[in-house]
Structures are given as C-alpha cells and as structure tokens.
Amino acid sequence: MTGKSESKVEVAKRHGRHLRGTIAETLTSEATHFGHDDTALLKFHGTYQQDDRDARRALEAARVEKAYSFMVRVAIPAGAITGEQYLDLERIADEHANGTLRVTTRQGFQFHGVLKGDLKAAIAGINRGLLTTISACGDVQRNVMGCSAPLGDADHAAVRQVAEALALELRPATRAYHEIWLDGEKQVSTDAEEPFYQDRYLPRKFKTAVGLSTDNCVDIWSQDVGLLAIVRDGRIEGFNLLVGGGLGMTHNKADTTARLAEPLGFVPTEHGVEAVRLVAAIFRDHGNRSDRRHARLKYLLAEWGIARFREEFRRRASFALGPAVELPPLPFHDHLGPHRQSDGRWFYGVFVQSGRIVDTDGHALKTALHQIVTRLRPGVRLTAQQNLLLTGLDADGIATVERTLGAHGVTLPAQLSAVRRFSMACPALPTCGLAVAESERAIPALLDRFEAELDALGLRDAPLTLRMTGCPNGCARPYTADLAFVGRSLDLYNVYLGGGLAGDRLVDLYRADVPTEELLDTVRPLLARWAAERDGGEGLGDFYQRLMGIRARRTTVTGRELPTVDLIPLEVSR
C-alpha cells in the first residue's frame, strides 16, 4: 500500500529510517516537543508525547504553548523484575518523572511527567538496570503478558519462559534505539536492519499473552494473540492458539468493535513462539494500513473469517495445526495476600489502586514498598490487575510486609471489599491525549459510594469487577467487566453490564450518557435486585445475564449499541 492509500502514521514509519526520524536531532535542540512524524516513531521507543490538559485552556488563552511532558513505559515480559530493579525505577521516577510509578494493565511500569530534557536520562537509566522501553508502545508486539505468580511449578515456569522468548523473538531489530538513547554507534539504515518488521512494522499494535487453562489472570480472550497452555497433571501439553481479540472501539461507530479472541487451533509446545510469529507475519502482510480505526488484527479476522485465516496459517506453518482443545470456563486468581511457593517460601500480593504507587494523605504506599524492598530484597512481580507481588519471602517476611503496609495506612487484601479489590482505571486526564473524561482521579470517590451501597445490601464480598476508562479505547479492559463506566465526554459515561471475573464474555450497553453523579443511581435498582434475587455466589454480570435470559456468550460489541435498561424484565429468568 503506497501513496494516498496510506495513513499518515504509515508514511511516517516508511520514511522514518527504521524508527530514527529526526528524534536525535530534536532531542538535543531547544525545541520543547517533537513534530507529528517523530511522535509516531517515539511510541516504538516506549514513550508518548503528552501535555497537561488541565492547563491547556489557560495556556491557549495566554497564547502560550502547551505544557509538554512524556509518558515512558517499561516493557517487562510476564511482569518479573528484581528488588534492585524496582528500587532503580523508583529512583528514576523521583529524579526524572513526577515521583510516582504506575503498574500497567499489561504488567509493565509507566512514568508520567517526564520533561523533554529528562527523557534521555530516564530511558538510559532504565536500560542501565537491564530493562528496556523498546516496543512497550507502537505498531509492534507490545509487552508480552504471562501469569506472574511465582508458584514455582513447571507450568508457571514454562509460561514465563515462553513469554520471555516471545518478547525477544518479535522485538524490533533496528539499532536506532541504541543510537538515540544509549549513545550507540550510528549506522546507515538498510532493509536488512529489520528483517521481520521491514520498513513499515505492523499495521497497528499487537498484544500477546501466554495464559494457563488453570488461571485466566492475564485476560487471555482480550489479546490479539493468546497462547493458552493446556495443563494436565501439572505439565503443559501444548497451546490453544487464540486470535483476533482487542477491546478498543469508537463511540457511535458501528463498524468499530471490541472483540474476544477465538480459537485457531492447537499448537505443540515447542512451536508456540513460531505460531505467534506466523500470526504477526500474516497481520503484517494483510492488515489494513489506510484506516487506523480498522487496522487491528481483529478486523482482518472479521473480514476473512476464521476458516480463511486458518488456511493461510497452515500454508505458512512448519508444523501441523490441530483442533483446539475444548475447555470448561477458566478460573481466575488475583494472587493478593500471602501464598506459598513450591519451594516452601512465600509471596505476598499487594493491592495497588489503579496501579499508582504514590504517597497520599494517610496512605503512604510508595514509602511502605520502599521500606519493604530495601529491607527484604524480595523479587517483584506485576499483575494484569495492576497489582504487585513480593516474592521469595519467609514467614517473618510476610509478617514484616503486613506490619509495614498497615503502619503506612495501606489496606491489606483481606480487608478489601470485592468492588475495590477487582476495580481498575486508566490514567485518563490530565495526561492522556485520548481521554474525554476522568478515570483514575474519579474512581476513588466512586468506589467509596459503591462500597457504602454494597455494604448496606450485604454485598461487600460478592464478586464484582468495576472498571472505568476515560475513552472507549479499552485500556483498563472495561468490556469484560461485570460493570464498566466508559467516558463519552467530560462528565458523561456509557454504562456497560454483563461481563465478569472470567473475562470470557463481553458486556451490553446498559445506559448511555450518564453524568458522573448519577452512575450509582443508574445501577442502584439492579444492585438491589441482585442482592434479593442472586443465586448463591452469583456475580453481578452472571445475574444480569440470567435476568436478561441470555444464553450465548457475547464475543463482539460495537461502538453503536441499543441500551438494555428498558429491557430488564420484572421477574428473573430461572
């Protein structure tokens, strides 16, 4: 695809000399920010150019340029780092960012508020700690997810090994990253420099995860590609290869969709990495490069159908693709609190609200974690629910962790309500350029109100995933939640219902354009019915599905849906 048919980002990639552009020149100039083409290329290096949107209007009125800063993202396959690396990242946050760390929903870390003059020092510092930011963003394979619980058994260990191998297999080969950020020797850009991605990379982001049939803690169905390990008697027999998931869509655009991945077939264990590479190659060669709203792999699957995609995969594969293994619904574990490792030691899961590691009044999580990691030197693992696991502890270490957290006002997992424990929110305003509404800043007060309501209904411990996003792009995976609030404009949200902890079905639009202050009121009657009519340990999404008489698992949601609020029956379906 060339000329007018290409999107502007495709042109920037093709002319960018394998991600170089004019980044190095602008980095050392007096300019406060980068131009369009370079901002597109910067994402591949792991950073987004942003500005303070709280200040934008006043600066425009004063005819002053935007208050630019950068978000820097660290790619951490399966979310595993050492205690020393955690302390290095904490120091970088203090010296070069806004003093906070944010655990992402893809098991990485983000820094916010990095100024242009600090950008190179921040990225170089991350690399000195033997971590990287390359391909944490951009039209490449993103951070590879995998269950981070250090249970020590063979299947969990294998998942992490495959995740790490995948990250290396599809990491960009260009030397541009080393030239720009690590003062590497400059090289002439040639086609041979990027043998897999070539000069255009992928049409769009490409999210992968390695999951387990015993625990869907990585939300495997939401990925572009998932390797779902089939575990029997403690060993992996192979992988169900899942393709075509993705949760981003556009409001009022019926041709944009959130979609769950579907099984392509069964892959022998030794061919798992090759299988993902093949899917990426098909996407590279056939994905949409003219309209970025339709450029994800899920749209190619929708256009071709699974049969044609399977045929193309088999044509390219060096191994036989078998039929996918039929599985029951996957269980889910958040790994919070104390747990035994197979070596007799312990790990402890710490709840991190919205993934933000920060000290606030009466809640000094950042200080508590600093003291714990400095004293105990545990391993650190990040989860897909934006939480943090401290690993390799003895029994005294567990006591130290709980004592230190409690002393700094951090709520222990056993004391959390279900709605708070299973909540997630994206950063949204004031940093994200795509946000149209609040999310991370709004969810604490919203959770307080929901907790009070659910406590009064006797539902404090009832399973309920509540997720909030500032736009419809789905970063906090709202469309698989029991209950989700997705920003429509500054004070309006679409309310979605019907997902659940398992992450294996999508939601319905319950009501559109609800003001922030009316979000709880909108679902209060349904919460009351859930309390009165729920069946055993039934979650809210399960109850909604039963109430509506829904039997089929929903796998696609469009950007334009009819609300179901007026369709709720007076009597529950049995």
Coordinates of C-alpha atoms in Angstrom, one line a residue:
M1 CA 0.0 0.0 0.0
T2 CA 1.6 3.3 -1.0
G3 CA 0.7 6.9 -1.7
K4 CA -2.7 8.3 -0.8
S5 CA -4.0 4.9 0.5
E6 CA -1.6 5.0 3.4
S7 CA -2.4 6.7 6.7
K8 CA -0.1 9.5 7.9
V9 CA 1.4 7.1 10.5
E10 CA 2.2 4.6 7.8
V11 CA 4.0 7.3 5.8
A12 CA 5.9 8.4 9.0
K13 CA 7.0 4.8 9.6
R14 CA 8.1 4.2 6.0
H15 CA 10.1 7.4 5.9
G16 CA 11.4 7.1 9.4
R17 CA 14.6 5.2 8.6
H18 CA 13.7 2.3 10.9
L19 CA 12.5 4.4 13.8
R20 CA 15.1 7.1 13.6
G21 CA 13.2 10.0 12.1
T22 CA 14.7 13.3 13.4
I23 CA 14.4 12.2 17.0
A24 CA 18.1 12.5 17.9
E25 CA 18.3 16.0 16.3
T26 CA 15.1 17.2 18.1
L27 CA 16.3 15.7 21.4
T28 CA 19.4 17.9 21.5
S29 CA 17.6 21.0 20.2
E30 CA 15.9 23.9 22.0
A31 CA 12.5 22.6 20.9
T32 CA 10.1 21.7 23.8
H33 CA 8.4 19.0 21.9
F34 CA 8.6 16.7 18.8
G35 CA 6.7 17.0 15.5
H36 CA 4.0 14.7 14.2
D37 CA 6.2 12.1 12.5
D38 CA 8.6 11.8 15.4
T39 CA 5.8 11.5 17.9
A40 CA 4.6 8.5 15.9
L41 CA 8.1 7.0 15.9
L42 CA 8.7 7.7 19.6
K43 CA 6.0 5.3 20.6
F44 CA 8.1 2.4 19.3
H45 CA 10.8 3.6 21.7
G46 CA 8.4 3.3 24.6
T47 CA 7.3 6.9 25.1
Y48 CA 4.3 9.1 24.3
Q49 CA 4.4 12.9 24.0
Q50 CA 1.6 14.4 26.2
D51 CA 0.6 17.7 27.7
D52 CA -1.1 18.9 30.8
R53 CA -4.7 19.1 29.8
D54 CA -5.7 20.8 33.0
A55 CA -3.6 23.7 31.9
R56 CA -4.3 23.6 28.2
R57 CA -7.2 26.1 28.1
A58 CA -5.4 28.7 30.2
L59 CA -2.2 28.4 28.2
E60 CA -4.2 28.8 24.9
A61 CA -5.9 31.9 26.3
A62 CA -2.5 33.3 27.2
R63 CA -1.1 32.3 23.8
V64 CA 1.5 30.1 25.4
E65 CA 2.4 26.7 24.0
K66 CA 1.2 23.5 25.7
A67 CA 2.9 22.2 28.9
Y68 CA 4.5 19.2 27.2
S69 CA 5.8 16.1 29.0
F70 CA 6.3 12.5 28.2
M71 CA 5.0 9.1 29.5
V72 CA 7.7 6.5 29.5
R73 CA 6.7 2.8 29.6
V74 CA 8.9 -0.1 30.6
A75 CA 8.3 -3.5 28.9
I76 CA 8.6 -6.3 31.4
P77 CA 7.7 -9.8 30.0
A78 CA 5.4 -11.6 32.4
G79 CA 6.0 -8.7 34.8
A80 CA 9.0 -10.1 36.6
I81 CA 11.8 -7.9 38.0
T82 CA 14.2 -7.9 40.9
G83 CA 14.0 -5.8 44.1
E84 CA 17.1 -3.9 42.9
Q85 CA 15.4 -3.1 39.6
Y86 CA 12.3 -1.9 41.4
L87 CA 14.4 0.5 43.5
D88 CA 16.2 1.7 40.4
L89 CA 12.8 2.5 38.8
E90 CA 11.6 4.3 41.9
R91 CA 14.8 6.5 41.8
I92 CA 14.2 7.3 38.2
A93 CA 10.6 8.3 39.0
D94 CA 11.9 10.7 41.7
E95 CA 14.7 12.1 39.6
H96 CA 13.2 12.3 36.1
A97 CA 9.4 12.0 36.4
N98 CA 6.6 13.1 38.7
G99 CA 7.7 10.8 41.6
T100 CA 5.1 8.1 41.0
L101 CA 5.2 4.7 39.4
R102 CA 2.2 3.2 37.7
V103 CA 1.7 -0.5 37.2
T104 CA 0.0 -1.0 33.8
T105 CA -2.7 -3.5 32.8
R106 CA -0.1 -5.3 30.7
Q107 CA 2.4 -5.9 33.6
G108 CA 4.7 -3.0 32.9
F109 CA 5.6 0.2 34.6
Q110 CA 4.8 3.7 33.4
F111 CA 6.5 7.0 34.4
H112 CA 4.5 10.2 33.9
G113 CA 5.5 13.9 33.8
V114 CA 8.9 13.3 32.2
L115 CA 10.2 16.5 30.7
K116 CA 12.0 16.5 27.3
G117 CA 15.3 17.4 29.0
D118 CA 14.9 14.3 31.2
L119 CA 13.8 11.9 28.5
K120 CA 17.2 10.5 27.5
A121 CA 18.4 10.2 31.1
A122 CA 15.2 8.3 32.1
I123 CA 15.4 5.8 29.3
A124 CA 19.2 5.3 29.6
G125 CA 18.7 4.8 33.4
I126 CA 16.1 2.1 32.7
N127 CA 18.5 0.3 30.4
R128 CA 21.3 0.5 32.9
G129 CA 19.1 -1.6 35.2
L130 CA 18.9 -4.2 32.4
L131 CA 15.3 -3.3 31.5
T132 CA 14.0 -1.7 28.3
T133 CA 11.3 0.6 26.9
I134 CA 11.5 -0.5 23.2
S135 CA 8.3 -1.9 21.8
A136 CA 6.4 -1.1 25.0
C137 CA 4.3 1.0 22.6
G138 CA 3.9 1.4 18.9
D139 CA 2.9 -0.8 16.0
V140 CA 4.8 -3.9 17.1
Q141 CA 4.3 -6.7 19.6
R142 CA 3.7 -5.0 22.9
N143 CA 4.8 -6.2 26.3
V144 CA 4.2 -10.0 26.4
M145 CA 1.9 -11.0 29.3
G146 CA 2.1 -14.1 31.4
C147 CA 1.0 -15.3 34.9
S148 CA 3.4 -13.7 37.3
A149 CA 2.6 -15.7 40.4
P150 CA 5.9 -17.4 41.5
L151 CA 4.2 -20.7 42.4
G152 CA 7.4 -22.5 41.2
D153 CA 5.6 -25.4 39.4
A154 CA 6.6 -26.4 35.9
D155 CA 3.6 -24.9 34.1
H156 CA 4.1 -21.4 35.6
A157 CA 7.8 -21.5 34.9
A158 CA 7.2 -22.6 31.3
V159 CA 4.7 -19.8 30.8
R160 CA 7.3 -17.2 31.8
Q161 CA 9.9 -18.8 29.6
V162 CA 7.7 -18.7 26.6
A163 CA 6.7 -15.0 27.4
E164 CA 10.4 -14.0 27.5
A165 CA 11.2 -15.9 24.3
L166 CA 8.3 -14.3 22.5
A167 CA 9.4 -10.8 23.7
L168 CA 12.9 -11.4 22.2
E169 CA 11.6 -13.1 19.0
L170 CA 9.5 -10.1 18.0
R171 CA 11.5 -7.2 19.4
P172 CA 12.5 -4.6 16.8
A173 CA 16.0 -5.3 15.5
T174 CA 16.8 -1.7 14.5
R175 CA 19.8 -0.1 16.1
A176 CA 18.0 3.2 16.3
Y177 CA 17.1 2.7 19.9
H178 CA 20.7 2.2 20.9
E179 CA 21.9 5.1 18.8
I180 CA 19.4 7.6 20.2
W181 CA 19.2 6.6 23.9
L182 CA 22.3 4.7 24.7
D183 CA 24.9 6.6 22.5
G184 CA 25.5 3.6 20.3
E185 CA 27.5 3.9 17.1
K186 CA 25.3 5.3 14.3
Q187 CA 24.6 3.0 11.4
V188 CA 23.1 3.5 7.9
S189 CA 19.5 2.3 7.7
T190 CA 19.1 -0.6 5.3
D191 CA 16.3 -3.1 4.6
A192 CA 18.4 -5.8 6.2
E193 CA 18.3 -4.0 9.5
E194 CA 14.7 -5.1 10.2
P195 CA 14.2 -8.5 8.6
F196 CA 10.8 -9.2 10.1
Y197 CA 9.1 -5.9 10.6
Q198 CA 10.7 -4.4 7.4
D199 CA 10.3 -0.6 7.0
R200 CA 6.6 -0.4 7.9
Y201 CA 6.4 -2.6 11.0
L202 CA 2.9 -3.8 11.8
P203 CA -0.4 -2.1 10.8
R204 CA -1.2 -1.5 14.4
K205 CA -0.4 -2.6 18.0
F206 CA -0.2 -6.3 18.5
K207 CA -0.9 -7.6 22.0
T208 CA 0.1 -11.1 23.1
A209 CA -0.2 -13.1 26.3
V210 CA 0.7 -16.6 27.5
G211 CA -2.0 -18.0 29.7
L212 CA -2.9 -21.1 31.7
S213 CA -6.0 -23.2 31.5
T214 CA -5.9 -23.2 35.3
D215 CA -5.9 -19.4 35.7
N216 CA -7.0 -16.6 33.4
C217 CA -5.2 -13.8 35.3
V218 CA -3.9 -12.3 32.0
D219 CA -7.4 -11.9 30.4
I220 CA -6.3 -14.1 27.5
W221 CA -9.5 -13.6 25.4
S222 CA -8.8 -9.8 25.1
Q223 CA -5.5 -10.3 23.3
D224 CA -4.6 -10.1 19.6
V225 CA -3.0 -13.4 20.1
G226 CA -3.1 -15.7 23.1
L227 CA -1.2 -18.9 23.8
L228 CA -3.4 -20.7 26.2
A229 CA -1.4 -23.5 27.8
I230 CA -3.3 -26.8 28.2
V231 CA -2.2 -28.1 31.7
R232 CA -2.8 -31.7 32.7
D233 CA -1.3 -33.3 35.7
G234 CA 1.0 -30.3 36.3
R235 CA 2.5 -30.2 32.8
I236 CA 1.8 -28.3 29.6
E237 CA 0.7 -30.5 26.7
G238 CA 0.6 -27.7 24.2
F239 CA -1.3 -24.4 23.5
N240 CA -4.7 -23.4 22.2
L241 CA -3.8 -20.6 19.8
L242 CA -6.4 -17.8 20.2
V243 CA -6.5 -14.9 17.6
G244 CA -8.4 -11.7 17.0
G245 CA -9.1 -10.2 20.4
G246 CA -9.0 -6.5 21.1
L247 CA -11.1 -4.1 23.2
G248 CA -10.7 -0.7 21.5
M249 CA -13.6 0.9 19.6
T250 CA -15.0 4.3 18.8
H251 CA -18.2 5.8 20.2
N252 CA -21.1 5.9 17.7
K253 CA -19.1 4.0 15.0
A254 CA -21.0 0.7 14.5
D255 CA -18.1 -0.6 12.3
T256 CA -15.7 -0.4 15.2
T257 CA -15.8 -3.3 17.7
A258 CA -14.5 -4.8 20.9
R259 CA -13.9 -8.4 20.2
L260 CA -12.8 -11.5 22.0
A261 CA -10.2 -13.8 20.6
E262 CA -11.3 -17.1 19.1
P263 CA -9.5 -20.5 18.9
L264 CA -7.5 -21.0 15.7
G265 CA -6.2 -24.5 16.7
F266 CA -3.9 -26.5 18.9
V267 CA -0.1 -25.9 18.7
P268 CA 2.6 -28.2 20.1
T269 CA 4.5 -26.7 23.0
E270 CA 7.8 -26.4 21.0
H271 CA 6.1 -24.4 18.3
G272 CA 4.4 -21.8 20.4
V273 CA 6.8 -19.0 19.6
E274 CA 6.7 -19.8 15.9
A275 CA 2.9 -19.8 15.9
V276 CA 2.7 -16.2 17.3
R277 CA 5.4 -15.1 14.8
L278 CA 3.3 -16.6 11.9
V279 CA 0.2 -14.7 13.1
A280 CA 2.2 -11.5 13.3
A281 CA 3.5 -12.1 9.7
I282 CA 0.0 -12.6 8.3
F283 CA -1.1 -9.4 10.1
R284 CA 2.0 -7.6 8.7
D285 CA 1.3 -8.7 5.1
H286 CA -2.5 -8.3 5.0
G287 CA -3.6 -5.9 7.8
N288 CA -5.3 -2.5 6.9
R289 CA -2.7 0.3 6.6
S290 CA -5.1 3.0 5.4
D291 CA -7.5 3.4 8.2
R292 CA -6.1 3.0 11.7
R293 CA -9.5 2.6 13.2
H294 CA -9.7 -0.7 11.3
A295 CA -6.1 -1.7 11.5
R296 CA -6.1 -4.2 14.4
L297 CA -5.8 -7.9 13.7
K298 CA -9.5 -8.4 14.8
Y299 CA -10.7 -6.5 11.7
L300 CA -8.7 -8.8 9.4
L301 CA -10.3 -11.8 11.2
A302 CA -13.7 -10.2 10.8
E303 CA -13.1 -9.6 7.1
W304 CA -11.5 -13.0 6.3
G305 CA -13.3 -15.3 8.7
I306 CA -11.6 -17.8 10.9
A307 CA -11.5 -20.5 8.2
R308 CA -9.5 -18.4 5.7
F309 CA -7.1 -17.2 8.4
R310 CA -6.6 -20.8 9.5
E311 CA -5.9 -21.8 5.9
E312 CA -3.3 -19.1 5.5
F313 CA -1.7 -20.0 8.8
R314 CA -1.4 -23.7 7.8
R315 CA 0.1 -22.7 4.4
R316 CA 2.9 -20.9 6.2
A317 CA 3.5 -23.2 9.2
S318 CA 6.2 -25.9 9.5
F319 CA 4.0 -28.0 11.8
A320 CA 0.5 -29.4 11.9
L321 CA -2.1 -27.2 13.5
G322 CA -4.5 -29.4 15.4
P323 CA -8.1 -28.8 16.6
A324 CA -8.3 -26.6 19.7
V325 CA -8.9 -28.4 22.9
E326 CA -12.4 -27.9 24.4
L327 CA -12.1 -26.4 27.9
P328 CA -14.5 -25.5 30.7
P329 CA -14.7 -21.8 31.8
L330 CA -11.3 -20.7 33.0
P331 CA -10.8 -19.9 36.7
F332 CA -9.4 -16.5 37.8
H333 CA -7.0 -15.7 40.6
D334 CA -5.7 -12.2 41.6
H335 CA -2.9 -13.6 43.8
L336 CA -3.4 -11.0 46.5
G337 CA -2.3 -11.7 50.1
P338 CA 0.1 -14.4 51.3
H339 CA 0.6 -17.5 49.3
R340 CA 3.0 -20.5 49.4
Q341 CA 5.6 -21.0 46.7
S342 CA 6.5 -24.6 45.7
D343 CA 10.0 -24.1 47.3
G344 CA 8.4 -23.6 50.7
R345 CA 8.9 -19.8 50.7
W346 CA 6.1 -17.2 50.4
F347 CA 4.9 -14.4 48.1
Y348 CA 2.6 -11.6 49.1
G349 CA 0.2 -9.8 46.7
V350 CA -0.2 -6.1 47.4
F351 CA -3.3 -4.2 46.1
V352 CA -2.4 -1.0 44.2
Q353 CA -5.4 1.1 43.4
S354 CA -5.4 2.0 39.7
G355 CA -1.8 0.8 39.7
R356 CA -0.5 4.1 41.1
I357 CA 2.4 3.7 43.5
V358 CA 2.3 7.1 45.4
D359 CA 2.1 8.5 48.8
T360 CA -1.1 10.4 49.7
D361 CA -2.5 11.6 53.0
G362 CA -2.9 8.6 55.3
H363 CA -1.9 6.2 52.5
A364 CA 1.9 6.0 52.0
L365 CA 2.1 3.0 49.7
K366 CA 5.3 4.2 48.0
T367 CA 7.1 4.7 51.2
A368 CA 5.9 1.3 52.5
L369 CA 7.1 -0.5 49.4
H370 CA 10.4 1.3 49.5
Q371 CA 11.0 0.1 53.1
I372 CA 9.9 -3.4 52.4
V373 CA 12.0 -3.9 49.3
T374 CA 15.0 -2.2 50.8
R375 CA 14.9 -4.4 53.9
L376 CA 13.8 -7.8 52.5
R377 CA 15.1 -7.6 48.9
P378 CA 12.2 -9.7 47.5
G379 CA 11.5 -10.3 43.9
V380 CA 8.8 -8.1 42.4
R381 CA 6.1 -9.2 40.0
L382 CA 3.4 -7.1 38.3
T383 CA 0.0 -8.5 37.6
A384 CA -2.5 -7.7 34.9
Q385 CA -4.9 -6.3 37.6
Q386 CA -2.3 -3.5 38.2
N387 CA -1.1 -5.1 41.5
L388 CA 2.3 -6.1 42.8
L389 CA 3.6 -9.3 44.2
L390 CA 6.6 -9.5 46.6
T391 CA 8.3 -12.9 46.2
G392 CA 10.7 -15.2 47.9
L393 CA 9.7 -14.3 51.4
D394 CA 9.9 -16.4 54.6
A395 CA 7.2 -16.4 57.3
D396 CA 8.8 -13.5 59.1
G397 CA 9.0 -11.6 55.9
I398 CA 5.2 -11.9 55.4
A399 CA 4.7 -10.5 58.9
T400 CA 7.1 -7.6 58.1
V401 CA 5.2 -6.9 54.9
E402 CA 1.8 -6.7 56.6
R403 CA 3.1 -4.7 59.5
T404 CA 4.8 -2.2 57.3
L405 CA 1.8 -1.8 55.0
G406 CA -0.5 -1.4 58.0
A407 CA 1.7 1.2 59.6
H408 CA 1.5 3.3 56.4
G409 CA -2.2 3.2 56.1
V410 CA -2.3 0.6 53.2
T411 CA -5.4 -1.6 53.3
L412 CA -4.5 -5.3 53.4
P413 CA -6.1 -7.6 50.8
A414 CA -8.2 -9.4 53.4
Q415 CA -9.8 -6.1 54.4
L416 CA -10.7 -5.0 50.9
S417 CA -14.2 -5.0 49.6
A418 CA -14.8 -7.0 46.4
V419 CA -15.7 -4.0 44.3
R420 CA -12.4 -2.2 45.3
R421 CA -10.3 -5.3 45.0
F422 CA -11.4 -6.0 41.5
S423 CA -11.5 -2.4 40.2
M424 CA -9.3 -0.9 37.5
A425 CA -9.0 2.5 35.9
C426 CA -6.9 4.0 33.2
P427 CA -4.8 7.3 33.8
A428 CA -7.1 9.4 31.5
L429 CA -7.0 13.2 32.4
P430 CA -4.8 15.2 32.7
T431 CA -2.1 13.4 30.8
C432 CA -3.7 11.0 28.2
G433 CA -4.3 12.8 24.9
L434 CA -7.2 10.5 24.0
A435 CA -9.2 10.9 27.2
V436 CA -12.6 12.7 27.0
A437 CA -13.5 12.1 30.7
E438 CA -12.0 11.4 34.1
S439 CA -11.0 7.9 35.3
E440 CA -8.1 7.4 37.7
R441 CA -8.9 10.7 39.5
A442 CA -12.6 9.9 39.7
I443 CA -12.7 6.3 40.7
P444 CA -11.7 6.6 44.4
A445 CA -14.8 8.7 45.3
L446 CA -16.9 6.4 43.1
L447 CA -15.6 3.3 44.8
D448 CA -16.4 4.9 48.2
R449 CA -20.0 5.4 47.2
F450 CA -20.3 1.9 45.7
E451 CA -18.8 0.3 48.9
A452 CA -21.3 2.1 51.1
E453 CA -24.2 0.9 48.9
L454 CA -23.0 -2.7 48.6
D455 CA -22.3 -2.9 52.3
A456 CA -25.9 -1.8 53.0
L457 CA -27.1 -4.5 50.7
G458 CA -25.0 -7.2 52.3
L459 CA -22.9 -7.5 49.1
R460 CA -19.4 -6.4 50.4
D461 CA -17.8 -9.7 49.4
A462 CA -19.9 -10.5 46.4
P463 CA -17.8 -10.8 43.2
L464 CA -17.9 -7.6 41.2
T465 CA -15.4 -6.2 38.7
L466 CA -15.8 -2.4 38.3
R467 CA -13.7 -0.7 35.6
M468 CA -13.6 2.9 34.5
T469 CA -12.0 4.5 31.4
G470 CA -11.7 8.0 30.1
C471 CA -12.4 7.0 26.5
P472 CA -13.6 3.9 24.5
N473 CA -10.2 2.5 23.7
G474 CA -10.4 -0.1 26.5
C475 CA -7.0 0.2 28.2
A476 CA -8.5 -1.0 31.6
R477 CA -10.4 -3.8 29.8
P478 CA -13.9 -2.4 30.6
Y479 CA -15.7 -4.5 28.1
T480 CA -15.1 -7.8 30.0
A481 CA -16.1 -6.4 33.4
D482 CA -19.3 -7.0 35.4
L483 CA -19.8 -3.2 35.4
A484 CA -18.0 -0.6 33.4
F485 CA -18.1 3.2 33.0
V486 CA -16.6 4.4 29.7
G487 CA -16.1 8.1 29.2
R488 CA -18.3 9.8 26.5
S489 CA -17.4 13.5 27.3
L490 CA -16.1 15.4 30.2
D491 CA -18.9 14.4 32.7
L492 CA -20.8 11.7 30.8
Y493 CA -20.2 7.9 30.7
N494 CA -21.7 4.9 29.0
V495 CA -22.7 2.2 31.5
Y496 CA -22.0 -1.4 30.5
L497 CA -23.0 -4.6 32.2
G498 CA -22.7 -8.3 31.8
G499 CA -19.0 -9.4 31.9
G500 CA -17.3 -11.0 34.8
L501 CA -14.1 -12.1 36.5
A502 CA -13.5 -14.9 34.0
G503 CA -13.1 -12.4 31.2
D504 CA -14.7 -14.8 28.7
R505 CA -17.7 -12.7 27.6
L506 CA -18.4 -9.1 26.6
V507 CA -20.8 -6.6 28.0
D508 CA -24.1 -4.9 26.9
L509 CA -24.6 -1.2 26.8
Y510 CA -27.0 -0.7 29.7
R511 CA -27.4 3.1 29.5
A512 CA -25.7 5.9 27.6
D513 CA -24.6 9.4 28.6
V514 CA -24.9 9.1 32.3
P515 CA -23.5 12.0 34.4
T516 CA -20.8 11.1 36.9
E517 CA -23.0 11.9 39.9
E518 CA -25.7 9.6 38.6
L519 CA -23.6 6.5 37.9
L520 CA -24.5 4.8 41.2
D521 CA -28.2 5.8 41.0
T522 CA -28.4 4.3 37.5
V523 CA -27.5 0.8 38.6
R524 CA -28.9 1.0 42.2
P525 CA -32.2 -0.7 41.3
L526 CA -30.2 -3.5 39.7
L527 CA -27.9 -3.9 42.7
A528 CA -30.9 -4.2 44.9
R529 CA -32.4 -6.9 42.8
W530 CA -29.0 -8.7 42.7
A531 CA -29.0 -8.7 46.5
A532 CA -32.5 -10.0 46.7
E533 CA -32.5 -12.5 43.8
R534 CA -29.0 -13.7 43.3
D535 CA -28.3 -17.4 43.1
G536 CA -25.7 -18.5 45.6
G537 CA -22.3 -16.8 44.9
E538 CA -23.6 -15.3 41.6
G539 CA -21.7 -12.3 40.4
L540 CA -23.4 -9.2 39.1
G541 CA -22.6 -10.0 35.4
D542 CA -23.9 -13.5 35.8
F543 CA -27.0 -12.2 37.5
Y544 CA -27.6 -9.7 34.7
Q545 CA -27.1 -12.4 32.1
R546 CA -29.7 -14.6 33.8
L547 CA -32.1 -11.7 34.3
M548 CA -32.0 -11.0 30.6
G549 CA -32.3 -14.6 29.7
I550 CA -29.0 -14.5 27.8
R551 CA -27.7 -18.0 26.9
A552 CA -25.0 -17.3 24.3
R553 CA -21.6 -15.8 25.3
R554 CA -21.2 -12.4 23.7
T555 CA -17.9 -12.0 21.8
T556 CA -18.4 -8.7 19.9
V557 CA -19.6 -5.3 21.0
T558 CA -19.8 -2.4 18.6
G559 CA -19.4 1.4 19.1
R560 CA -23.1 1.9 18.5
E561 CA -25.4 -0.3 20.6
L562 CA -29.0 0.0 21.8
P563 CA -29.2 0.4 25.6
T564 CA -30.8 -2.5 27.5
V565 CA -32.0 -0.6 30.6
D566 CA -35.6 -0.6 29.4
L567 CA -35.5 -4.3 28.5
I568 CA -34.9 -5.5 32.1
P569 CA -37.7 -8.0 32.9
L570 CA -39.7 -7.6 36.1
E571 CA -39.0 -11.2 37.0
V572 CA -35.7 -13.0 37.0
S573 CA -35.2 -15.9 34.5
R574 CA -34.6 -19.3 36.1

